[in-house]
Coordinates of C-alpha atoms in Angstrom, one line a residue:
X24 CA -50.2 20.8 30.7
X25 CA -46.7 21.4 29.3
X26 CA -48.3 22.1 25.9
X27 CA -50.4 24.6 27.2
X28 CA -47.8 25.8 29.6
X29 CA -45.5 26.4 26.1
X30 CA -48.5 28.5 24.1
X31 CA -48.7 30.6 27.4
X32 CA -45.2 31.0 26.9
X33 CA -44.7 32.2 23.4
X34 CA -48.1 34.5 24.3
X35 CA -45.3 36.3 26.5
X36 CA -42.3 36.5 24.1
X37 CA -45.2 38.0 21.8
X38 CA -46.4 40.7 24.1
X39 CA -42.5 41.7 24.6
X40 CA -41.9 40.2 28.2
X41 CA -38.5 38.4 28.8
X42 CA -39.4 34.6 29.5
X43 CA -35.6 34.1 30.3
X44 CA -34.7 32.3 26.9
X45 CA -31.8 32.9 24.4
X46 CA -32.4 36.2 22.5
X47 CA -32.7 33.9 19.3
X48 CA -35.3 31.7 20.5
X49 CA -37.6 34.9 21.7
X50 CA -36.8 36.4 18.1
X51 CA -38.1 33.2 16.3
X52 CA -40.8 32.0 17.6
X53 CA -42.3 36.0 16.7
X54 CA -41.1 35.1 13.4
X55 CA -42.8 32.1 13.6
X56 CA -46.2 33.6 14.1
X57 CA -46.1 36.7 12.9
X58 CA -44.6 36.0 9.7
X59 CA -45.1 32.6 9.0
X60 CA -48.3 32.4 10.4
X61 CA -47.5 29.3 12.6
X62 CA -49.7 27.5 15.5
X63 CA -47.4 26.1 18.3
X64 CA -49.9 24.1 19.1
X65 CA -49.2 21.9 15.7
X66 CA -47.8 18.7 15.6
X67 CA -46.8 18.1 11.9
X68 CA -44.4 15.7 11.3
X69 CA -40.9 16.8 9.5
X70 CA -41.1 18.2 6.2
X71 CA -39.1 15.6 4.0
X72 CA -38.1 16.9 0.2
X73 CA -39.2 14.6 -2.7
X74 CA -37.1 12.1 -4.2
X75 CA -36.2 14.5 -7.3
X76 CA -35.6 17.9 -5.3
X77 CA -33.0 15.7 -2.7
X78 CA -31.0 14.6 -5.5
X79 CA -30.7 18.1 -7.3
X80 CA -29.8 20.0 -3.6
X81 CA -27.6 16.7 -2.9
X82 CA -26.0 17.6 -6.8
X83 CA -25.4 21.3 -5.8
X84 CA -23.9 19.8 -2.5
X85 CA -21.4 17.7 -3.5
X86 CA -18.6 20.0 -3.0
X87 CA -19.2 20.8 -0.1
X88 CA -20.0 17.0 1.5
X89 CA -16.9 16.4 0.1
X90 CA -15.1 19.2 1.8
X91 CA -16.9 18.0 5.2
X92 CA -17.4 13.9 4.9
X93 CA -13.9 13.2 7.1
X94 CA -14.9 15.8 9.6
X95 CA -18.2 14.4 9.8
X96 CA -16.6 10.8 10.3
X97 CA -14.2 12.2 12.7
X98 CA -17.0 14.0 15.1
X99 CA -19.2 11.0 14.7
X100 CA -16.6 8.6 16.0
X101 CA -16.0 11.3 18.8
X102 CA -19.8 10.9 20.1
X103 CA -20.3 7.4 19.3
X104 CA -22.9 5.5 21.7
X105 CA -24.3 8.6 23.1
X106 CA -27.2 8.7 20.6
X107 CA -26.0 11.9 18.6
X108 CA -26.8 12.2 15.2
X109 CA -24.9 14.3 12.9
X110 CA -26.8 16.3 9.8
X111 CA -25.3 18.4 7.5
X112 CA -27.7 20.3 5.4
X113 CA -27.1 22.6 2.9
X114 CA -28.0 26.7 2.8
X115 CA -31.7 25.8 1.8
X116 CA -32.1 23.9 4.8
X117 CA -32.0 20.5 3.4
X118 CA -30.1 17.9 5.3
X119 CA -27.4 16.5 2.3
X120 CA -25.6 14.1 4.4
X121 CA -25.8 12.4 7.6
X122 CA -24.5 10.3 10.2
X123 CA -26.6 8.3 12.7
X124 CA -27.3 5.4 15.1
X125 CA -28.5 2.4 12.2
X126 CA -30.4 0.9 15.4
X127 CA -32.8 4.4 16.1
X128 CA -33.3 4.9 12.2
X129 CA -37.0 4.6 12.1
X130 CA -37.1 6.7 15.5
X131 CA -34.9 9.4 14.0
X132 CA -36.7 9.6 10.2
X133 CA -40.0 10.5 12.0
X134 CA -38.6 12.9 14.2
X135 CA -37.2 14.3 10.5
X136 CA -33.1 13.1 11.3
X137 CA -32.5 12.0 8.5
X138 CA -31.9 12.4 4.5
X139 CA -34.2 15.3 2.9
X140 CA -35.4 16.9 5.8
X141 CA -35.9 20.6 5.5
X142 CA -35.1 22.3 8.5
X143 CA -35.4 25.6 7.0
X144 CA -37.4 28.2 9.8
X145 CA -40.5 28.8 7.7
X146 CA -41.6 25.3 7.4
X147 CA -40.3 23.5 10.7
X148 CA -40.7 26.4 12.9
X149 CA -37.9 27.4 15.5
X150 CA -35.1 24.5 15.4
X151 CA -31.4 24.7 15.5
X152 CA -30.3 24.7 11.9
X153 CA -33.4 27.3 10.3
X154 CA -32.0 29.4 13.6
X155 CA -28.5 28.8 12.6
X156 CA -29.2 29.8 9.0
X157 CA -31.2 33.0 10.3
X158 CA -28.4 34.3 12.5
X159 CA -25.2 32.6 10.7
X160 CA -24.3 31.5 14.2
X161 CA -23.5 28.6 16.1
X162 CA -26.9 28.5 18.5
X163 CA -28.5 25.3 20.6
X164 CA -32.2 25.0 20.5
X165 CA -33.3 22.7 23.3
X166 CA -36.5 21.1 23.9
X167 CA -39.0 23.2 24.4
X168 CA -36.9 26.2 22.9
X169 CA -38.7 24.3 19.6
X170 CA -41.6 26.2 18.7
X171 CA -43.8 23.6 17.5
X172 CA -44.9 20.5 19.2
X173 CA -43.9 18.0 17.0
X174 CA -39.8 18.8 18.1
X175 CA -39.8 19.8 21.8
X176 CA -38.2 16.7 22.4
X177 CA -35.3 17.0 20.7
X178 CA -31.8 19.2 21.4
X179 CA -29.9 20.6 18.4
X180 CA -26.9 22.3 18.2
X181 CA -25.5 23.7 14.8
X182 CA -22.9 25.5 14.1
X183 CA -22.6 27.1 10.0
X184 CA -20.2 26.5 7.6
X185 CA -19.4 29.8 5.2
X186 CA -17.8 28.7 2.0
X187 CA -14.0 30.7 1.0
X188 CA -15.4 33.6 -0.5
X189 CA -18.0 34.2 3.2
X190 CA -21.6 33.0 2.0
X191 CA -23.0 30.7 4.3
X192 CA -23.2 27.4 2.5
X193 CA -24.5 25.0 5.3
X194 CA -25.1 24.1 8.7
X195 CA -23.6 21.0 10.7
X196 CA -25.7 19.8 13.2
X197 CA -25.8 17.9 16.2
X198 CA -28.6 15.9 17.8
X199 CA -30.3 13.8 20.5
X200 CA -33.5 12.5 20.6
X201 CA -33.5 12.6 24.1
X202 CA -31.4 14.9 26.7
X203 CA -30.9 15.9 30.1
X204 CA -33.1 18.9 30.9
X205 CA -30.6 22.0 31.7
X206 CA -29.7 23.5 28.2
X207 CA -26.1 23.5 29.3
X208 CA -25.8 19.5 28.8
X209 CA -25.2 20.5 25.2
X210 CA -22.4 22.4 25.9
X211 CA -19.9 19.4 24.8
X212 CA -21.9 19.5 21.7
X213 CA -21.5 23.4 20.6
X214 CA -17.7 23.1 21.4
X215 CA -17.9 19.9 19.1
X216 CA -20.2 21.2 16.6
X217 CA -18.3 24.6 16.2
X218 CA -14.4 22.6 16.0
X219 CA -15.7 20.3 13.0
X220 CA -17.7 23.4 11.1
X221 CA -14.6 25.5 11.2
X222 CA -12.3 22.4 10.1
X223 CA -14.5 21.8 7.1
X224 CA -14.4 25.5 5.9
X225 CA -10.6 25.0 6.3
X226 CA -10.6 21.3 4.2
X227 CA -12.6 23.3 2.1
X228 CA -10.2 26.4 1.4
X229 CA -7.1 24.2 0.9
X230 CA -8.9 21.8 -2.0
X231 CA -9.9 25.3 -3.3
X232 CA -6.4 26.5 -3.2
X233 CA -4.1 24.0 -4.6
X234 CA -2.5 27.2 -7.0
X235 CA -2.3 29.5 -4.4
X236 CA -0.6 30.4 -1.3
X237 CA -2.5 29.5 1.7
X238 CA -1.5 31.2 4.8
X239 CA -2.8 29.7 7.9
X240 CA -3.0 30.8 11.5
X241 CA -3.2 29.8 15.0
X242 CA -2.9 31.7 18.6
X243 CA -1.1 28.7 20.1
X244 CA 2.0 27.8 18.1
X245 CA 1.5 23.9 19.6
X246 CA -1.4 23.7 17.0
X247 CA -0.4 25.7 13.6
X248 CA 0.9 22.7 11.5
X249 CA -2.2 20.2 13.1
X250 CA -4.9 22.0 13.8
X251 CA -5.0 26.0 12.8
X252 CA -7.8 28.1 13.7
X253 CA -8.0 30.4 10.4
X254 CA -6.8 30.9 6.9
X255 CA -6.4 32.7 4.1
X256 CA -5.9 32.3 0.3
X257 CA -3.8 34.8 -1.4
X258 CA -3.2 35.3 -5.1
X259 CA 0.2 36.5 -6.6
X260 CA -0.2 39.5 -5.6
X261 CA -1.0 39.5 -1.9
X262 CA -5.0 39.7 -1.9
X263 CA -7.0 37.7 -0.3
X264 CA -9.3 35.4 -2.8
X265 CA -10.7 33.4 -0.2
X266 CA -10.7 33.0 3.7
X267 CA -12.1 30.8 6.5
X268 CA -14.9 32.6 8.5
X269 CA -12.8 32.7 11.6
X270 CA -10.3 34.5 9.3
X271 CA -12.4 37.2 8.6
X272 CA -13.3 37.6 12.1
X273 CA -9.7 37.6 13.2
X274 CA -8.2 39.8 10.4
X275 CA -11.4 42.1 9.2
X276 CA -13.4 42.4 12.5
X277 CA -16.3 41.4 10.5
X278 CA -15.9 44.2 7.5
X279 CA -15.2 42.7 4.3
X280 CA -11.8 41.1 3.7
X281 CA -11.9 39.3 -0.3
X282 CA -9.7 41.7 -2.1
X283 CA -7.9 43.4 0.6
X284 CA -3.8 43.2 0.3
X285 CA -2.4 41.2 2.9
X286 CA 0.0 44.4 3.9
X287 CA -2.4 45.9 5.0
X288 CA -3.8 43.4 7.3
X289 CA -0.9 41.8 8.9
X290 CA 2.5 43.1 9.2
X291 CA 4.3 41.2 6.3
X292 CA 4.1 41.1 2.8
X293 CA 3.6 38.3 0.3
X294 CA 7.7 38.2 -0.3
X295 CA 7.7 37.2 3.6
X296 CA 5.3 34.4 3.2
X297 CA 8.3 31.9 2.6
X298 CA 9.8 33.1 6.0
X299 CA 6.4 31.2 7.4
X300 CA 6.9 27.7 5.7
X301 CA 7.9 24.4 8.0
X302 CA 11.0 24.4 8.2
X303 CA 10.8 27.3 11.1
X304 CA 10.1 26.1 14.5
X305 CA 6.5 27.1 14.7
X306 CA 7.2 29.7 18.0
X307 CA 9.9 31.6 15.5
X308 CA 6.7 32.1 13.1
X309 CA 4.9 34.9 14.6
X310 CA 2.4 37.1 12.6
X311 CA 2.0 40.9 13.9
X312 CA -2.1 41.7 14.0
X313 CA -3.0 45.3 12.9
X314 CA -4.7 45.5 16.4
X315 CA -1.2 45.7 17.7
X316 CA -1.8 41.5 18.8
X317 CA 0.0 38.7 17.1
X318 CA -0.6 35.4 15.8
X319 CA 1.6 32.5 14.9
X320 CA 1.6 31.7 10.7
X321 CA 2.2 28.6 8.7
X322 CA 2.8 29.6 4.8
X323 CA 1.9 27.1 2.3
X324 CA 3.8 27.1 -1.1
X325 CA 1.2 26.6 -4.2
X326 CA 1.2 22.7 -5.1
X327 CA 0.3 23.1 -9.0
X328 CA 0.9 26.2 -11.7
X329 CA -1.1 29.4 -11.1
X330 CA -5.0 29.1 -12.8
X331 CA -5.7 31.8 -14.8
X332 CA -7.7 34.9 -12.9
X333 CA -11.4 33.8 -14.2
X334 CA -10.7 30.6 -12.7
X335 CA -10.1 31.6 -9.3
X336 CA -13.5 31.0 -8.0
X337 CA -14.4 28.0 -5.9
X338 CA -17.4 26.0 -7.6
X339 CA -20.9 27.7 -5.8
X340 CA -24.2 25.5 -5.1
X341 CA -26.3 26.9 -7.3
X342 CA -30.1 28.3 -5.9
X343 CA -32.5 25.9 -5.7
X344 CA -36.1 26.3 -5.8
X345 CA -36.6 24.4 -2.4
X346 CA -37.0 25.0 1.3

């Protein structure tokens, strides 16, 4: 009955009437059937990677499970004994790293949670990280918000993680097995999920910027040394060679902001930078917005001699041919 209640469903979202669903759900389950040719009424287990492609995405990875492993550890310590499990797969779709329940592990490798999975929307339908990849948004895909039958168990939230230069490099996601019904239970998981994918892009951006000033930035001046929302990376000039994603959205309102001079974002120069270092009382350390708002800065001084300017760029996974 639910099964055929769901086909009836996405019959709906395909003749263009609103079923009451998130505007990304609608989208992809057309996607799913009209360009990937899918039948919701499928129940195909997860597509799992072979041994050889997991290490080579793994190998591309490695950067970037590096930038994220202590967030990873930190979140999973947050939501330990409620039955979350914590993926994080790469821009392909392929889940690199994870963090789980030792206890549910044969429960959680055939429902595809788990090491080598590919997630991607083209081979497991709608699901929270081939949506996440799609819209390079934080989204929740509960239940039956899944497209095929196989996952409309689950709930996933995911959140993406865009590397210093703003390519999406990988999706953290959150999981149950099991959930309460209203998709609003996950709301705890999105505010999680979205808090540890921005501070990995940030533990990313500082290991990437050792040479160069960092400047970092927070609306609340109780959390700019601890915990800043956004950052960029500046060379010795004043351009920005890399930023966090909230950065961009903060700084650029979404246009481009690699190359732009910080003068012309922000109203200081890179002579004022060591005016923003710690040993101002954070509230002294305001940033003027060119929006005509302000933020509160934190400077950071480079740690080792300048690279030279071919050298700038942050090592890149490399594309892969899978997922």
């Amino acid at each position: 009955m639910v099964e055929r209640h769901h086909v009836e469903e996405i019959a709906q979202v395909l003749e263009g009437q609103a079923t009451g669903r998130d505007s990304y759900v609608d989208a992809s389950w057309r996607r799913c059937v009209e360009i990937y040719g899918m039948d919701p009424t499928r129940n195909e287990p997860a597509h799992i990677v072979t041994e050889s492609e997991f290490r080579t995405h793994r190998e591309q990875a490695d950067w970037m499970i590096g930038a994220a492993r202590a967030s990873l550890q930190s979140l999973f310590r947050q939501v330990a004994g409620q039955n979350y499990v914590l993926l994080l797969t790469d821009a392909k779709g392929v889940c690199v790293d994870f963090f789980g329940d030792d206890r549910f592990v044969d429960d959680l490798r055939g429902a595809g949670l788990y090491l080598g999975s590919n997630w991607s929307e083209d081979l497991a339908g709608t699901c929270g990280v081939g949506a996440c990849l799609y819209t390079g948004e934080p989204v929740t895909v509960h239940q039956d918000d899944h497209f095929g039958n196989a996952h409309t168990g689950l709930s996933c939230t995911s959140a993406p993680i865009y590397d210093s230069l703003g390519q999406l490099a990988a999706v953290l996601d959150i999981s149950l097995l099991r959930s309460p019904s209203p998709k609003s239970s996950q709301g705890l998981a999105m505010s999680l999920v979205t808090a540890a994918a921005r501070r990995v892009e940030m533990a990313n951006l500082m290991a990437a910027s050792r040479r160069e000033w960092v400047l970092r930035f927070s609306s609340s001046p109780e959390f700019l040394d601890v915990d800043p929302e956004a950052a960029v990376a500046l060379d010795g000039s004043g351009r920005v060679i890399g930023a966090t994603h909230a950065a961009k959205r903060m700084l650029a309102r979404g246009k481009g902001l690699i190359g732009e001079r910080i003068d012309s974002l922000l109203g200081l120069s890179v002579d004022d930078l060591p005016d923003l270092m710690r040993d101002r009382p954070t509230e002294d350390r305001i940033v003027s917005l060119s929006d005509g708002g302000a933020v509160f800065g934190h400077a950071i001084a480079p740690q080792t001699p300048r690279r030279a300017p071919s050298d700038r760029r942050m090592p890149q996974p490399r594309a892969s041919g899978g997922g």
